PDB file of C-alpha atoms in Angstrom:
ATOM      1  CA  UNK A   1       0.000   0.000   0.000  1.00  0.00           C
ATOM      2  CA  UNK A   2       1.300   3.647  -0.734  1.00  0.00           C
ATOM      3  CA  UNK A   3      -0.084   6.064   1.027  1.00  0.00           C
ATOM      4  CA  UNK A   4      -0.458   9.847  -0.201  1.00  0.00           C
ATOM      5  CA  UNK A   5      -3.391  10.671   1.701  1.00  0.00           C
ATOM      6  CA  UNK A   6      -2.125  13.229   4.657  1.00  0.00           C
ATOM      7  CA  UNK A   7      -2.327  14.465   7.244  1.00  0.00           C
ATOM      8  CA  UNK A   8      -0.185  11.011   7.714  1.00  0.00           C
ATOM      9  CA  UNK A   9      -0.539  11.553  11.758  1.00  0.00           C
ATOM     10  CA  UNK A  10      -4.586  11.081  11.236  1.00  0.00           C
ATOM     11  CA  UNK A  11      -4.012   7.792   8.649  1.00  0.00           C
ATOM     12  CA  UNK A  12      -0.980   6.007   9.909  1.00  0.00           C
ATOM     13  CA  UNK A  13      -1.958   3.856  12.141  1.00  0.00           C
ATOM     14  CA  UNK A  14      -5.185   2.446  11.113  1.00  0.00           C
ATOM     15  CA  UNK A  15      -3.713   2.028   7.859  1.00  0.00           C
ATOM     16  CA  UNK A  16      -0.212   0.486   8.770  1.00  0.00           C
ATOM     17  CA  UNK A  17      -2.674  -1.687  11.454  1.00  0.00           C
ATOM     18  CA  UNK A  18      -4.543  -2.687   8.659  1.00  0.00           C
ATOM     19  CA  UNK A  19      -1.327  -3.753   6.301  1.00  0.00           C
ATOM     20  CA  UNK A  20      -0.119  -5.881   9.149  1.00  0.00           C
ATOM     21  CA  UNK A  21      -3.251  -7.973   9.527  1.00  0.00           C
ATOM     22  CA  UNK A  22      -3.998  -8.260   5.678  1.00  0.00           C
ATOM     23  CA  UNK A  23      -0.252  -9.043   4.978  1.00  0.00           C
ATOM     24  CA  UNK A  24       0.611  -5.979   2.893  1.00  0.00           C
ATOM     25  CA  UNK A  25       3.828  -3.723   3.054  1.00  0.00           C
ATOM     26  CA  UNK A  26       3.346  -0.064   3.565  1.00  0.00           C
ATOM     27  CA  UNK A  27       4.933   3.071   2.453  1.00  0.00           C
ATOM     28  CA  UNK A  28       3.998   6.455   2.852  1.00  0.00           C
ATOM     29  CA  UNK A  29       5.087  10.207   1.529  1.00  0.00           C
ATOM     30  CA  UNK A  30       5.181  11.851   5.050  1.00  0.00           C
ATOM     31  CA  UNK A  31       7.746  14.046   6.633  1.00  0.00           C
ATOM     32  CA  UNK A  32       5.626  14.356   9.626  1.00  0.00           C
ATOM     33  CA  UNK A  33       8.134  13.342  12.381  1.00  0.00           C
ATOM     34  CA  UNK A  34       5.590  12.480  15.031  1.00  0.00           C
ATOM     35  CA  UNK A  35       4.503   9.324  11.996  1.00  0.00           C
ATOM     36  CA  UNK A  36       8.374   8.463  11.708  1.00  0.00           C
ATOM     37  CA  UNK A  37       8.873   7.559  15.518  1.00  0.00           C
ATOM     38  CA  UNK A  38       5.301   5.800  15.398  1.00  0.00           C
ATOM     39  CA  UNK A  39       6.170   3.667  13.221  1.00  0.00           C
ATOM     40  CA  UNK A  40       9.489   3.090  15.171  1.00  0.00           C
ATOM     41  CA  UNK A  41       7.137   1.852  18.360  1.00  0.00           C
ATOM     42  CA  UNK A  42       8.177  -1.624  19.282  1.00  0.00           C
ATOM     43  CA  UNK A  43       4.676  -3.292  19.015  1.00  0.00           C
ATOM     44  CA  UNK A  44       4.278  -2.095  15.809  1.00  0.00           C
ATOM     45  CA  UNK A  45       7.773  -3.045  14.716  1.00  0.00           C
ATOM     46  CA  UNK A  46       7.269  -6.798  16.290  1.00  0.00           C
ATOM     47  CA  UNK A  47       3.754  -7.113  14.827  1.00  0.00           C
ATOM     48  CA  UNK A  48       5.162  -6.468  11.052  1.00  0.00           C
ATOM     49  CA  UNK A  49       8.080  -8.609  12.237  1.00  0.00           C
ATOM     50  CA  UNK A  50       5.921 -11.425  13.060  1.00  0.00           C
ATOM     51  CA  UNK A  51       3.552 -10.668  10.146  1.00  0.00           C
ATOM     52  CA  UNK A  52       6.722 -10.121   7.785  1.00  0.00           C
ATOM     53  CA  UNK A  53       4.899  -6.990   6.366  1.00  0.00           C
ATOM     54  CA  UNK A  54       7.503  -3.716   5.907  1.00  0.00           C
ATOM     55  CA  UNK A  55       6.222  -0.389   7.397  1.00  0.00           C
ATOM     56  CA  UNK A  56       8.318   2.295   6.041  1.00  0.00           C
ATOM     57  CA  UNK A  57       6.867   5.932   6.391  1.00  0.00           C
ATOM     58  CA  UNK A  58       8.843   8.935   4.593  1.00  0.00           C
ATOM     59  CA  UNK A  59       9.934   7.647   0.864  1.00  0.00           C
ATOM     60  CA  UNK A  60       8.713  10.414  -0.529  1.00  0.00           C
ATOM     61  CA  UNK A  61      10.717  12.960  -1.451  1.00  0.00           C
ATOM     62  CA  UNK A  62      11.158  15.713   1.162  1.00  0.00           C
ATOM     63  CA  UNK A  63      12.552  13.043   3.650  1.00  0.00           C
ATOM     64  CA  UNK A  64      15.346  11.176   1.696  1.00  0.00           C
ATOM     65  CA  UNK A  65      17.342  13.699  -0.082  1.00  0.00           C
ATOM     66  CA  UNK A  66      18.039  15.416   3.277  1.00  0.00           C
ATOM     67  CA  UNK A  67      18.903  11.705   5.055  1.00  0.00           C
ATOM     68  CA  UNK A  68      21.146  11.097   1.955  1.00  0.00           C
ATOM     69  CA  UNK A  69      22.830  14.968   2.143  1.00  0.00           C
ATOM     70  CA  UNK A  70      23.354  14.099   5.902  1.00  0.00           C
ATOM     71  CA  UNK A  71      24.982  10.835   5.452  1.00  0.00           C
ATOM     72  CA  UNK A  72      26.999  12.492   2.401  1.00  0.00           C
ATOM     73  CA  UNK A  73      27.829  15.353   5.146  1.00  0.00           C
ATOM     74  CA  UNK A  74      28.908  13.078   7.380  1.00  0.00           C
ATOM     75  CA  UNK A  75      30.699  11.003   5.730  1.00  0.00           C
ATOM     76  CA  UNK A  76      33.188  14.137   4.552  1.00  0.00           C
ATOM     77  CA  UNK A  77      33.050  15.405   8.280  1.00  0.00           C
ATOM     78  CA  UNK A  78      33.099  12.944  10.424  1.00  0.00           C
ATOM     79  CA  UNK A  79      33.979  15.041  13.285  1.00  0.00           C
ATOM     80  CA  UNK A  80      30.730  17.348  12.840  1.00  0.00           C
ATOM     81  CA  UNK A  81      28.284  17.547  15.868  1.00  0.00           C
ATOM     82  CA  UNK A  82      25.618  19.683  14.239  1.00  0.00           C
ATOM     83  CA  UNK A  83      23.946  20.479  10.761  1.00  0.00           C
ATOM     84  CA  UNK A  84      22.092  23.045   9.870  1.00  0.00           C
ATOM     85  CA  UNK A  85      19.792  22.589   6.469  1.00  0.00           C
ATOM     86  CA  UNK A  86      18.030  25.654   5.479  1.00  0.00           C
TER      87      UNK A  86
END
């Protein structure tokens, strides 16, 4: 299932729920950090585990050009403690 239907906070969990007990992966398109660590709570995690569905929130594409510029970042300054993105 790929989700584009936001607010993600409001949709996430009934739908990622709903992939886990119908077998389906889910993506989604958020950037909405509060759906990120939600889908990072350990019940969750274990029942896709157990139900070997993938939940992955945030492939869309404000979320993973920044991750990749980060790891690029750090990668060329390892010592770094803080980044600013604006």
């Amino acid at each position: 299932v790929i989700n584009c239907a936001g607010p993600f906070v409001t949709t996430f969990a009934a739908m990622s729920r709903a992939c886990i007990e119908t077998g389906k992966h889910y993506c989604d398109i958020t950037g909405e950090v509060d759906v990120i660590e939600a889908a990072r709570a350990p019940d969750l995690s274990k029942a896709a585990a157990d139900a070997g569905v993938a939940i992955m929130p945030a492939v869309g594409f404000d979320v993973v050009p920044t991750d990749c510029l980060v790891a690029h970042l750090l990668s060329r300054l390892p010592t770094a403690t803080r980044l600013r993105i604006a």
